[in-house]
Coordinates of C-alpha atoms in Angstrom, one line a residue:
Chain O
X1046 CA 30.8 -36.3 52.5
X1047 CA 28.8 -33.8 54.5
X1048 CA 30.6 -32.0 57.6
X1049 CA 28.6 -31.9 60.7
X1050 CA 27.8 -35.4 61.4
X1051 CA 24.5 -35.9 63.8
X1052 CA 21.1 -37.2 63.1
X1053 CA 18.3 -34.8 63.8
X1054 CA 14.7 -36.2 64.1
X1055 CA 12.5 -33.5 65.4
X1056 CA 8.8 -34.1 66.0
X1057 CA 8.7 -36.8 63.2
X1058 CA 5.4 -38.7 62.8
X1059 CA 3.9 -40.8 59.9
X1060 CA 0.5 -42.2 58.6
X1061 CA -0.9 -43.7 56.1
X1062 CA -4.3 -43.9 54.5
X1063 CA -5.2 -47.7 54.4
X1064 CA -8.7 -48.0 52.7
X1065 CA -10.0 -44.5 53.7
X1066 CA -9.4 -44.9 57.1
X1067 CA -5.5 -43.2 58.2
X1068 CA -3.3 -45.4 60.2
X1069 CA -0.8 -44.0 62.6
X1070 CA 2.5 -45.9 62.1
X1071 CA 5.1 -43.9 63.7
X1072 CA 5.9 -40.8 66.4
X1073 CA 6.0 -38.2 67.4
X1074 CA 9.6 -39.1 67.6
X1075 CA 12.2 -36.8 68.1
X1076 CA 15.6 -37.5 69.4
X1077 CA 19.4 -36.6 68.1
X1078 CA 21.9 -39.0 67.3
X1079 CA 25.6 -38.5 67.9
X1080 CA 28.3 -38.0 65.1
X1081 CA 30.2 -40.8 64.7
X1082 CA 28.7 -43.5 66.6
X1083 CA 26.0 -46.2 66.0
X1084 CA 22.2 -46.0 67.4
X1085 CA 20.4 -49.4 67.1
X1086 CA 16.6 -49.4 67.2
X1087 CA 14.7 -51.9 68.5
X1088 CA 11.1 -52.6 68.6
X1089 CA 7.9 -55.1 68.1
X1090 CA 7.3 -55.4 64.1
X1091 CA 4.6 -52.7 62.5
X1092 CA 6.3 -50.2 65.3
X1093 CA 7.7 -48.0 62.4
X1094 CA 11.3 -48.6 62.5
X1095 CA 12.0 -49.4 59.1
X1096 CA 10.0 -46.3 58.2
X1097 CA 11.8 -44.0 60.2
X1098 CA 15.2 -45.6 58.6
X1099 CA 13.4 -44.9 55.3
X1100 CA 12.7 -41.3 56.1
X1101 CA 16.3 -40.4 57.4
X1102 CA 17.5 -42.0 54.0
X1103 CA 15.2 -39.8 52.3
X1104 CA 13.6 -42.7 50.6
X1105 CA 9.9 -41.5 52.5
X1106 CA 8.7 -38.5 53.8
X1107 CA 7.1 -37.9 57.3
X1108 CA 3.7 -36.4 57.8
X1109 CA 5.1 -34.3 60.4
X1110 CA 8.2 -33.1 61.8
X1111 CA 11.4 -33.2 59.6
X1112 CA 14.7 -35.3 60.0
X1113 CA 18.2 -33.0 59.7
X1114 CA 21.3 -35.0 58.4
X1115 CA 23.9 -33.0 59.1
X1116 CA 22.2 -29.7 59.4
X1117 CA 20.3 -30.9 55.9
X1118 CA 16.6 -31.8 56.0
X1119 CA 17.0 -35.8 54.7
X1120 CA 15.2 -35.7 51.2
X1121 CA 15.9 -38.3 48.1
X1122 CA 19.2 -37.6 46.0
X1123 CA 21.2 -37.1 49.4
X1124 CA 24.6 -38.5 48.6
X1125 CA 26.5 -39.6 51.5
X1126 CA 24.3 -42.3 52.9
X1127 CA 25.2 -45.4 52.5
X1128 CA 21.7 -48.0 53.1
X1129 CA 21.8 -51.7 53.8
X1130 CA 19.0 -52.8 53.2
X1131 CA 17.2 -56.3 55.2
X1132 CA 17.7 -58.3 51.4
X1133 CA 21.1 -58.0 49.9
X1134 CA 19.5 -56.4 46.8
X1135 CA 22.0 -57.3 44.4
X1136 CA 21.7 -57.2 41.1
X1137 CA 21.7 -60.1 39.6
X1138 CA 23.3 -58.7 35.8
X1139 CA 26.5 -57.4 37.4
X1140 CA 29.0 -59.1 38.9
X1141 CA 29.8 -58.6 42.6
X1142 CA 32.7 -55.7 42.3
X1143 CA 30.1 -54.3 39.6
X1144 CA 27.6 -54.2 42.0
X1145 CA 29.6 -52.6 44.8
X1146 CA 31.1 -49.5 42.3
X1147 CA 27.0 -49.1 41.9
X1148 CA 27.1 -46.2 43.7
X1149 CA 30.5 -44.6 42.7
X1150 CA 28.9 -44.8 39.0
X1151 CA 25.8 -43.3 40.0
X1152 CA 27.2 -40.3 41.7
X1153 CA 29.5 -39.8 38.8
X1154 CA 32.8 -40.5 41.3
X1155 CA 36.7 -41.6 40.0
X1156 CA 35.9 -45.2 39.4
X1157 CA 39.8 -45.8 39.5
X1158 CA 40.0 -45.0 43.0
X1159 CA 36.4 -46.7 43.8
X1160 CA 37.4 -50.0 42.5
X1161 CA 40.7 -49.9 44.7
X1162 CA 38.1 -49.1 47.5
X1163 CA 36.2 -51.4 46.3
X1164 CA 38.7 -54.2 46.2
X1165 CA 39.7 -53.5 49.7
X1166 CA 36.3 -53.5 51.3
X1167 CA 35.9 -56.7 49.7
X1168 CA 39.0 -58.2 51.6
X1169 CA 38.2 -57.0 54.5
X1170 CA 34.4 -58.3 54.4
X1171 CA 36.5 -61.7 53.2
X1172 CA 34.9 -61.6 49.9
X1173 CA 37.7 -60.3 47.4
X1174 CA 38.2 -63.5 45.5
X1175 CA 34.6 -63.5 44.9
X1176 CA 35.0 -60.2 43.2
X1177 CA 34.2 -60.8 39.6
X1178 CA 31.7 -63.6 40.1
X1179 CA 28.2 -63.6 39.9
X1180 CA 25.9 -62.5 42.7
X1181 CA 24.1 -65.8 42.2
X1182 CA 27.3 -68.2 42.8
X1183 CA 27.4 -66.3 46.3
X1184 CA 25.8 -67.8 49.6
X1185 CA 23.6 -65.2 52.0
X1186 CA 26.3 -64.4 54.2
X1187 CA 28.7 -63.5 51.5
X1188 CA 25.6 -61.6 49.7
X1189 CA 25.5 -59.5 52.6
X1190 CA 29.2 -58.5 52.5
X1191 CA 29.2 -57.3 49.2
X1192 CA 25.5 -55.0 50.1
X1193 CA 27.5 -53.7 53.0
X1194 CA 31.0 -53.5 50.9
X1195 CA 28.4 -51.5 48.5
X1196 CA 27.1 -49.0 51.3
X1197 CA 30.7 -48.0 52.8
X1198 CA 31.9 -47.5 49.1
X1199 CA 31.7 -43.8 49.2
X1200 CA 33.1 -43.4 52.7
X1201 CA 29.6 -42.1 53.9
X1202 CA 28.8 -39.7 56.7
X1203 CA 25.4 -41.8 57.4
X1204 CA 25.0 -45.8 57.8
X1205 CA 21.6 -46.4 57.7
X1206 CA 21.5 -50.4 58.1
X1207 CA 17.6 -51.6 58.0
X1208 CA 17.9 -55.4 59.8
X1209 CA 20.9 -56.0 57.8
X1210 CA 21.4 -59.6 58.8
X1211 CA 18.0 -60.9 59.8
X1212 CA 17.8 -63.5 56.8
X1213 CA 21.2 -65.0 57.8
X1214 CA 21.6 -68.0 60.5
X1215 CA 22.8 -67.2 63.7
X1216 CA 26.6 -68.5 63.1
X1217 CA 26.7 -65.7 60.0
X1218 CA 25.0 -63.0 62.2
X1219 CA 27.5 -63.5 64.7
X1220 CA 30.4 -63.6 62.4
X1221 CA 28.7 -60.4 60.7
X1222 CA 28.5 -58.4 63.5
X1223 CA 32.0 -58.4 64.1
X1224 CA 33.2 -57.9 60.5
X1225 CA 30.7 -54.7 60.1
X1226 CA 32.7 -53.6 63.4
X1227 CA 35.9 -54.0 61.0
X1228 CA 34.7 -52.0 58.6
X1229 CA 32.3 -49.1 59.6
X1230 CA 35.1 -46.6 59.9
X1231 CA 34.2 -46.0 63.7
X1232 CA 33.9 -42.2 64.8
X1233 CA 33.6 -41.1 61.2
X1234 CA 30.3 -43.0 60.3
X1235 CA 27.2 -41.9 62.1
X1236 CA 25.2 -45.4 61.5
X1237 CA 21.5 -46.7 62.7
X1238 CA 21.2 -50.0 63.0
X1239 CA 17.0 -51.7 63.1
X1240 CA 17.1 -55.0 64.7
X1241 CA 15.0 -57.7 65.9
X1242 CA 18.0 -59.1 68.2
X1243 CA 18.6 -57.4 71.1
X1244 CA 21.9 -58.8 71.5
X1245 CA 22.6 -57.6 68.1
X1246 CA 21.5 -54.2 69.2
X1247 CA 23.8 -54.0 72.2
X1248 CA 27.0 -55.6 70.7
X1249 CA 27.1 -53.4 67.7
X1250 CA 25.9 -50.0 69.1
X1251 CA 26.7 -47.2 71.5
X1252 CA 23.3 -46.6 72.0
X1253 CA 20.0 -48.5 72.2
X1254 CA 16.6 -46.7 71.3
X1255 CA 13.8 -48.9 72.2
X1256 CA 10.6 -48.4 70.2
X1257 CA 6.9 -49.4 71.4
X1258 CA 4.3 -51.2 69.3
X1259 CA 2.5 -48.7 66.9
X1260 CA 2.4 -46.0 67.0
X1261 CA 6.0 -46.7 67.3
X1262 CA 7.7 -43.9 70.2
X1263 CA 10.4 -44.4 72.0
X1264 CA 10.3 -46.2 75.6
X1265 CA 13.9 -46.2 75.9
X1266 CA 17.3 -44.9 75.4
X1267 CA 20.0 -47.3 76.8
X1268 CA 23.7 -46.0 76.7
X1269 CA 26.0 -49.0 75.5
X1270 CA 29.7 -47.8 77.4
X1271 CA 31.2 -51.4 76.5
X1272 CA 34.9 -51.1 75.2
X1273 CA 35.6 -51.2 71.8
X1274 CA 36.8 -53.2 70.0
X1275 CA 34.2 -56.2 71.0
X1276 CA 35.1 -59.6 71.1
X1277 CA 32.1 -62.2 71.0
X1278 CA 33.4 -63.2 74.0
X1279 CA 31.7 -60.2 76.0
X1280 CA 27.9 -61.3 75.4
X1281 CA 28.7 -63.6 78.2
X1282 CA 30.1 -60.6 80.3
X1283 CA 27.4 -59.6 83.2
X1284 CA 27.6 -55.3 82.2
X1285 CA 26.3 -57.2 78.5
X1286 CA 23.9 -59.6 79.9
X1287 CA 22.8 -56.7 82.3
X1288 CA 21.7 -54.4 79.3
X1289 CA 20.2 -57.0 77.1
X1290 CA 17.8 -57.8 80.1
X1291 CA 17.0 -54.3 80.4
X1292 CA 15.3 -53.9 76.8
X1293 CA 13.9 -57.5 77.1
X1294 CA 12.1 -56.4 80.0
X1295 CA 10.5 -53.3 78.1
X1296 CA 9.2 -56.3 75.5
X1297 CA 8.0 -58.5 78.5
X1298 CA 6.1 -55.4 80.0
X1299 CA 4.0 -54.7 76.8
X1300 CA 3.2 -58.3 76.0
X1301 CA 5.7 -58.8 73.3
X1302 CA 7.7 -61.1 74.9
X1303 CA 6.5 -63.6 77.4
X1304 CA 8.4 -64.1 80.4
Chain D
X874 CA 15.3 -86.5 36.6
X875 CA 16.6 -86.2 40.4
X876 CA 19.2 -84.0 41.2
X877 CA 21.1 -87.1 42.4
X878 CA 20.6 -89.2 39.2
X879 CA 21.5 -85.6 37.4
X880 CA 24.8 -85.4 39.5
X881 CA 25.3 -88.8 38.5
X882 CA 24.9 -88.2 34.8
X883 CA 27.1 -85.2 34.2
X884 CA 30.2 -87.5 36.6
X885 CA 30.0 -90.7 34.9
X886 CA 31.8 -91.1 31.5
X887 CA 28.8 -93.0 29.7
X888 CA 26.9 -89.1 30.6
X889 CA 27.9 -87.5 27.4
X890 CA 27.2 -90.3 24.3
X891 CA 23.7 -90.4 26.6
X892 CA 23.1 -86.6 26.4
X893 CA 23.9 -87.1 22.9
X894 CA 21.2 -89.8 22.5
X895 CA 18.8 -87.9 23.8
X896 CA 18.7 -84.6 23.1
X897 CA 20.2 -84.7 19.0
X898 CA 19.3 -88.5 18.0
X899 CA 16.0 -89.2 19.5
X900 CA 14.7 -86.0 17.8
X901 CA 16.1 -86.8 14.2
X902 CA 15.0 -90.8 14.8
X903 CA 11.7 -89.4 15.3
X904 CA 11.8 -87.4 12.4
X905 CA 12.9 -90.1 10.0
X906 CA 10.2 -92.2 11.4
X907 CA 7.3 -89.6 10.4
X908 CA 8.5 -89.4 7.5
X909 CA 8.9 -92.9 6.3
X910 CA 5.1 -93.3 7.6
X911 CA 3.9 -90.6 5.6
X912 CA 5.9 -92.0 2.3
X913 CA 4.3 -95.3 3.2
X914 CA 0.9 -94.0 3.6
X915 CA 1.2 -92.3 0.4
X916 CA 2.1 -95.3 -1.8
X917 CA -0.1 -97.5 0.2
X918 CA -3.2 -95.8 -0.5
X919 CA -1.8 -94.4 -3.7
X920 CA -3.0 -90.7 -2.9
X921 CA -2.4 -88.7 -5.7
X922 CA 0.0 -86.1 -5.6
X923 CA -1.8 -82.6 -6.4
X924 CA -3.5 -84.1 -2.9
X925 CA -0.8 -85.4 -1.0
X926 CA 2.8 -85.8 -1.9
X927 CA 5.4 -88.2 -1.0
X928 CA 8.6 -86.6 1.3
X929 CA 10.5 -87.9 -1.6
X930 CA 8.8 -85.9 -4.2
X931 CA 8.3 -83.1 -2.2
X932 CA 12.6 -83.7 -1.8
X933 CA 12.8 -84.0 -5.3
X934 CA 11.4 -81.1 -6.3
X935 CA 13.5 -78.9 -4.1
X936 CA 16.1 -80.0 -5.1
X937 CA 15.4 -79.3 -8.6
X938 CA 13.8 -75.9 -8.0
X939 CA 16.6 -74.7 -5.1
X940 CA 17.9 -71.6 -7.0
X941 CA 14.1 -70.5 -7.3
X942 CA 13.3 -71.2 -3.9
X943 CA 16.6 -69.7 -2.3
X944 CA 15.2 -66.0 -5.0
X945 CA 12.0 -66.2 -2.8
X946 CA 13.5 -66.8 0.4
X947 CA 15.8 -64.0 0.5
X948 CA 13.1 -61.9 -0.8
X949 CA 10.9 -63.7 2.2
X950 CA 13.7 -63.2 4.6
X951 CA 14.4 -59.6 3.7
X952 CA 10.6 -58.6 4.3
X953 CA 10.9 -60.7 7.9
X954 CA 14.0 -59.1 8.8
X955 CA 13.0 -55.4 8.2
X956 CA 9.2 -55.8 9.6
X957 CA 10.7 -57.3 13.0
X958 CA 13.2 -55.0 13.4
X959 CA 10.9 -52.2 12.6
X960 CA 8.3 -53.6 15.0
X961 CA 10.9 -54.1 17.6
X962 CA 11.7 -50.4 17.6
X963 CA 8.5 -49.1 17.6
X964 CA 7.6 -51.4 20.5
X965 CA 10.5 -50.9 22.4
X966 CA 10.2 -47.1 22.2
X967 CA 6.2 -47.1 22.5
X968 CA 6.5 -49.8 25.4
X969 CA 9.1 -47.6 27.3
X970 CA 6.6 -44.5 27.1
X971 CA 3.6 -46.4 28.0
X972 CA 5.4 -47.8 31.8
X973 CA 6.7 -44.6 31.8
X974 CA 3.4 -42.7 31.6
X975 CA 0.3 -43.1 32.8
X976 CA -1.0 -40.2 30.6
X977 CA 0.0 -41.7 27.6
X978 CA -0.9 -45.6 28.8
X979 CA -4.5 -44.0 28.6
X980 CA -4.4 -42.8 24.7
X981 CA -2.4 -45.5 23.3
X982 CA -3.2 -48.7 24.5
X983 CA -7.0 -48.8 23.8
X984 CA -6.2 -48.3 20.4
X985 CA -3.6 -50.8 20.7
X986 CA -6.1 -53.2 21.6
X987 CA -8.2 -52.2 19.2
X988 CA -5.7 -52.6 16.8
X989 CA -4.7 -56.1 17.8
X990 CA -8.1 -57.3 18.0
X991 CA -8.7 -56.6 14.1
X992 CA -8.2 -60.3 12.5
X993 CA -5.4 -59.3 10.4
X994 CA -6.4 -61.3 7.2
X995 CA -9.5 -59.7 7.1
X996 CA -7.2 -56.4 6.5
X997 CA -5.1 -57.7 4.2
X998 CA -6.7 -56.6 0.9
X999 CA -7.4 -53.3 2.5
X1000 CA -3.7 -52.8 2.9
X1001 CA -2.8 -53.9 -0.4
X1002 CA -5.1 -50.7 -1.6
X1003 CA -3.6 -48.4 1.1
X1004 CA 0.5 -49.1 0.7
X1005 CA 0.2 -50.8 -2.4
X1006 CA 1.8 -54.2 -3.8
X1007 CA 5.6 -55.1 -3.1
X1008 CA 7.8 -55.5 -0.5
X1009 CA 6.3 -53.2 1.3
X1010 CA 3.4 -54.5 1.7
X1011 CA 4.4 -57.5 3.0
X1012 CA 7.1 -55.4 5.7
X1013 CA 4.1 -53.9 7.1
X1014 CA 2.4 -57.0 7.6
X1015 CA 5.4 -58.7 9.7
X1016 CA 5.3 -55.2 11.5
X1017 CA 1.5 -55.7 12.5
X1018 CA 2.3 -59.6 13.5
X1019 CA 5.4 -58.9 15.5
X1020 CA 4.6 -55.9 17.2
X1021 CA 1.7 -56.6 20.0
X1022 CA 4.0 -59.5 21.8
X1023 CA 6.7 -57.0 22.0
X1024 CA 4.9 -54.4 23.4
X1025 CA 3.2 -55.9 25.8
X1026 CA 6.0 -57.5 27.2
X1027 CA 8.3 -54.7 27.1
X1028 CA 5.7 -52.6 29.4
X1029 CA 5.0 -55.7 31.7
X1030 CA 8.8 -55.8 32.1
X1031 CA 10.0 -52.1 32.5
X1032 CA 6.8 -52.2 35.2
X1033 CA 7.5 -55.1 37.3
X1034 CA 11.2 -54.4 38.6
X1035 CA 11.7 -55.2 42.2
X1036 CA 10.1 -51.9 44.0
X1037 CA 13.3 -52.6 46.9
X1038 CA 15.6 -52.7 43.6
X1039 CA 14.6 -49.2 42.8
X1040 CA 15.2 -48.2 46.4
X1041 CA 18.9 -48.8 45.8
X1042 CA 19.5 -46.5 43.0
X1043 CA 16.8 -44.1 44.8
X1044 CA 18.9 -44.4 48.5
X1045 CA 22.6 -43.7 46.0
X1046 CA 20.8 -40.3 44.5
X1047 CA 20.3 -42.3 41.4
X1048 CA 18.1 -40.3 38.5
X1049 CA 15.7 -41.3 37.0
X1050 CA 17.1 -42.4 34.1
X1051 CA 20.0 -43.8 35.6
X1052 CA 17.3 -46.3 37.5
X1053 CA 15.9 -47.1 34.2
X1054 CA 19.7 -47.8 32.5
X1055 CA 20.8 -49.6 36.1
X1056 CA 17.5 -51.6 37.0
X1057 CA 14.6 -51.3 35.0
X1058 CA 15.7 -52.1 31.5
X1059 CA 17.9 -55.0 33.0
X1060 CA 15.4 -55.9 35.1
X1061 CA 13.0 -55.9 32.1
X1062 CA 15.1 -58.1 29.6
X1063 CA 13.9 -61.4 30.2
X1064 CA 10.2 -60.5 29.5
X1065 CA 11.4 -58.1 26.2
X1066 CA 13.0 -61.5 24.9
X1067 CA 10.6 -63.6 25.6
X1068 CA 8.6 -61.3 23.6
X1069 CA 10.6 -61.2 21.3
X1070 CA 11.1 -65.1 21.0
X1071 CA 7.3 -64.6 20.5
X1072 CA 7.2 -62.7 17.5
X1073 CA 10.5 -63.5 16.0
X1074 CA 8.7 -66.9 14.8
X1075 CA 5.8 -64.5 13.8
X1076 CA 7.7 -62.4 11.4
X1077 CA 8.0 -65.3 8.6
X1078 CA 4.2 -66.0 8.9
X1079 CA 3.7 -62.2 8.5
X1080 CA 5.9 -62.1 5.6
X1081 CA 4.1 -65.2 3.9
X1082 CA 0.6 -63.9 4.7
X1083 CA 2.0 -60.5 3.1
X1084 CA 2.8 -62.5 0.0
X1085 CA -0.2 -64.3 -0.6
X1086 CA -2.4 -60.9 -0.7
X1087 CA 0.0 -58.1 -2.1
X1088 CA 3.2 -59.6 -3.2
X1089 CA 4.1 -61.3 -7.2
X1090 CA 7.7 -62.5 -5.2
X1091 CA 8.4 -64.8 -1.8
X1092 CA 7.3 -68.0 -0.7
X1093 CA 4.6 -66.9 -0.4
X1094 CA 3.1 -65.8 -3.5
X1095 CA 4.9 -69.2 -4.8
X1096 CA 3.2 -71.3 -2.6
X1097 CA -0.7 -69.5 -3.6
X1098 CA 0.7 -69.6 -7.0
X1099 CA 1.3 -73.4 -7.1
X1100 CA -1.6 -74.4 -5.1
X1101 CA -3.4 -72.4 -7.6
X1102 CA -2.1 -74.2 -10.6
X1103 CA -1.9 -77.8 -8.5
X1104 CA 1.8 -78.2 -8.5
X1105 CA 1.4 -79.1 -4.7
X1106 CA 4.9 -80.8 -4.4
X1107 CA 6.2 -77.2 -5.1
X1108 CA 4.0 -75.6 -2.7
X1109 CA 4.9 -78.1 0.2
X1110 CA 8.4 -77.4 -1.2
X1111 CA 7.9 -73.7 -0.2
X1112 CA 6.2 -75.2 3.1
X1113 CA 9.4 -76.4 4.0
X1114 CA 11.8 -73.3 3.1
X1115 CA 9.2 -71.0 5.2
X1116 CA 8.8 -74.0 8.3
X1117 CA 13.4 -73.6 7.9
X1118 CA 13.0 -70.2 8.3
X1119 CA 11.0 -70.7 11.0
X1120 CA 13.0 -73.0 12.9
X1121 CA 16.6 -71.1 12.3
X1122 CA 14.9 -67.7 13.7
X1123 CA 13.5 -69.5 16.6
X1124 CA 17.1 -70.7 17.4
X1125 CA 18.4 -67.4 16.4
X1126 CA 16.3 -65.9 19.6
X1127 CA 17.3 -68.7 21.8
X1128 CA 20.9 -67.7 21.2
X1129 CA 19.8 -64.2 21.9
X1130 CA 18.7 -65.0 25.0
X1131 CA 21.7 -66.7 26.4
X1132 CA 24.0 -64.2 25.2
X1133 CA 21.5 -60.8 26.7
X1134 CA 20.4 -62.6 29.7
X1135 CA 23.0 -64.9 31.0
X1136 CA 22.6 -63.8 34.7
X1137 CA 19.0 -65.1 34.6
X1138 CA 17.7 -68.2 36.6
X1139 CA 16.7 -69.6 33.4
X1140 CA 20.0 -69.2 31.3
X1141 CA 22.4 -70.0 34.3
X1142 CA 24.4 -73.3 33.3
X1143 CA 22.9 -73.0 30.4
X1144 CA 26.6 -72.5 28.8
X1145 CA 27.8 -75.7 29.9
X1146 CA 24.8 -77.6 27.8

């Protein structure tokens, strides 16, 4: 696990070239993100989020500007990031506790004490007697434990959670949002969270970034102060209600909601 | 069927003589019944039988001749077996260079193509004048048969993994060859065995085709051998060994299948059949 905790994005920007002409996705962002608590990012799709998730897991590069995990500028083969991705992306030829000691194989780690990990996440996710089935036997919900169960094997320093429930029905999401609670080791974890639903956003995180349309940039940057841990109950609270209304009137204001 | 009427027919007890019925003795009934027509069309128009003979000769005659065509088999078998498994190799090896490169996609495969294009009878006496006449001969040409299928499938597979799939072993710090052990080559088994249900049923045909040009041993050279003297009841005799063979290494890659790929959408249940 790496020691200093934060997320650094200083002056990160990204284009593309789409058939000779370059596109300006994302930034100039920069903004730091606090060890040991969770920043969700919201924003209309094509903004960039999913790319600027991508580039603090390493897995793209920015044009511009450079992304510190840590004190480390985020490049591919980083270990200590655990990623959920938006599909579960199991693999279909291993079986579910096979597919969440993935990483602990890959990184060459005791696979004694990773399956015991392993085990454990899985019961707490309420998926360990689904252990040594097939991914395929699984429902979405219970795919989505095992990719999360997966991302926390290693005890990571960095969450990096890329609309981790969006495929799920609302019922799952909900019951989802307060399992990853249960499990994202709070105040050791520094974890991003990209979602659509802004009540998602402000349930699960301590702070709320929100994003315009592209160029993505951020509008935005809502402290969440609710207690922890959170019930379901307080989305009906009015400090709850209060925020969500906040970032949905950032959407109304550029067009991407209607009021 | 619907999947309500399929519910239906895996719960009732009458669901297992019917699975029986239709998937073992509709299939032999029909058999029985092709052949009965074509022993009745012989005798009817009383076809001669260096033309066309009777199942029942064709039965008599391997049972009289089984020891001679079991010899030829195994020498036919032995020149399938080694040809594929050569070819499977080569293919396997060539096929993981060729996704893996670029560079080398660009020297190789034109000749490939080249290669495969070339009718391979037309080639045949040419390669009984390079490598000579014998078993070899005939290994090389299951080898030329079986190889292309392989190939090609093997580099459409080990290229068309799930791009996200690779992010996982990318976002865990996964090398490169630990992505191709953990999701490429998995991810590429269904199309290797398909091609290699492909050429598996190839490799006989090779083998035969090997016999007829450069070979004095197989079913092969006895089936040229007896067409050439007119015994045709022996050379559909040898039709049937080779068509055996045939069939046994077809189901020999179905069983392959289920037990390499049992996680894949067309396998699953497949266990309880």
């Amino acid at each position: 696990m790496l020691n200093t905790q934060d997320i650094r994005i200083e002056d990160v920007t990204r284009t593309y070239g789409v058939r000779g002409a370059e596109l300006h996705a994302l930034g100039p962002i920069s903004v730091t993100l606090e060890p040991g608590k969770t920043t969700a990012i919201v924003g209309p799709s094509g903004c960039g989020k999913s790319t600027l998730l991508r580039i603090m897991g390493g897995l793209d590069r920015p044009s511009s500007g450079r992304v510190l995990l840590g004190g480390q500028v985020a490049k591919e083969g980083t270990t200590g990031i655990g990623v959920v991705f938006q599909r579960d992306l199991l693999l279909d030829w291993r079986n579910v506790l096979d597919n969440v000691l993935l990483p602990a194989q890959l990184q060459h780690r005791d696979l004694g004490q990773a399956r015991s990990r392993a085990l454990m996440l899985l019961r707490e996710l309420g998926v360990g007697d689904f252990a040594m089935r097939q991914p395929w036997e699984l429902s979405g919900g219970m795919r989505q434990r095992v990719a999360i169960a997966r991302a926390l094997l290693c005890d990571p320093a960095f969450l990096l959670m890329d609309e981790p429930f969006s495929a799920l029905d609302a019922l799952t999401r909900d019951q989802m949002g307060v399992l990853l609670q249960r499990v994202q080791n709070a105040g050791q974890t520094t974890s991003v969270l990209i979602t659509h639903s802004i009540p998602e956003a402000v349930f699960l995180s301590d702070r709320v970034l929100v994003m315009s349309g592209r160029p993505g940039m951020i509008l935005d940057d809502i402290p969440v102060d609710l207690p922890r841990p959170r019930p379901l109950s307080l989305r009906d609270e009015p400090e709850f209600t209060a925020l969500t209304r906040r970032i949905r009137m950032h959407f109304e204001r550029t067009g991407v909601l209607t009021a | 069927m619907s999947q309500a009427s399929a519910a239906a027919a895996i719960a009732t007890p009458e669901a297992a003589p019917r699975r029986l019925r239709s998937s073992f003795l509709l299939p032999v009934l029909s058999g029985i019944g092709g052949l009965l027509l074509w022993e009745l069309a012989v005798h009817a128009f009383a076809l001669p039988s260096y033309l066309l003979p009777a199942p029942s000769e064709v039965m008599v005659v391997m049972v009289e001749k089984w020891r001679l065509l079991l010899d030829q088999l195994q020498y036919t078998a032995l020149a399938a077996v080694v040809g594929f498994v050569i070819a499977l190799v080569i293919s396997i090896v060539l096929g993981a260079l060729i996704a893996a490169s670029p560079a080398v996609e660009r020297v190789i495969y034109v000749w490939l193509v080249v290669f495969h294009a070339i009718p391979k009878v037309v080639v045949a006496p040419l390669l009984l004048v390079w490598i000579g006449f014998g078993l070899q001969s005939s290994i090389i040409f299951v080898v030329v048969f079986t190889f292309f299928p392989m190939l090609v499938n093997t580099v459409t597979g080990l290229r068309s993994a799930d791009p996200e799939l690779l992010l996982v072993t990318r976002s865990m710090g996964g090398t490169t060859w630990q992505t191709l052990r953990a999701i490429r080559l998995p991810s590429a088994m269904p199309s290797i065995i398909a091609g290699i249900k492909i050429s598996i049923t190839l490799a006989p045909l090779g083998a035969v085709i090997g016999e007829f040009v450069a070979s004095n041993k197989g079913l092969g050279h006895m089936l040229i051998q007896s067409v050439g003297s007119l015994e045709v009841p022996t050379a559909f005799a040898a039709v049937v060994v080779v068509s055996i063979l045939g069939i046994l290494t077809w189901y020999l890659a179905e069983w392959l299948e289920r037990v390499a790929i049992p996680w894949h959408a067309s396998q699953r249940g497949r266990a309880a059949e």
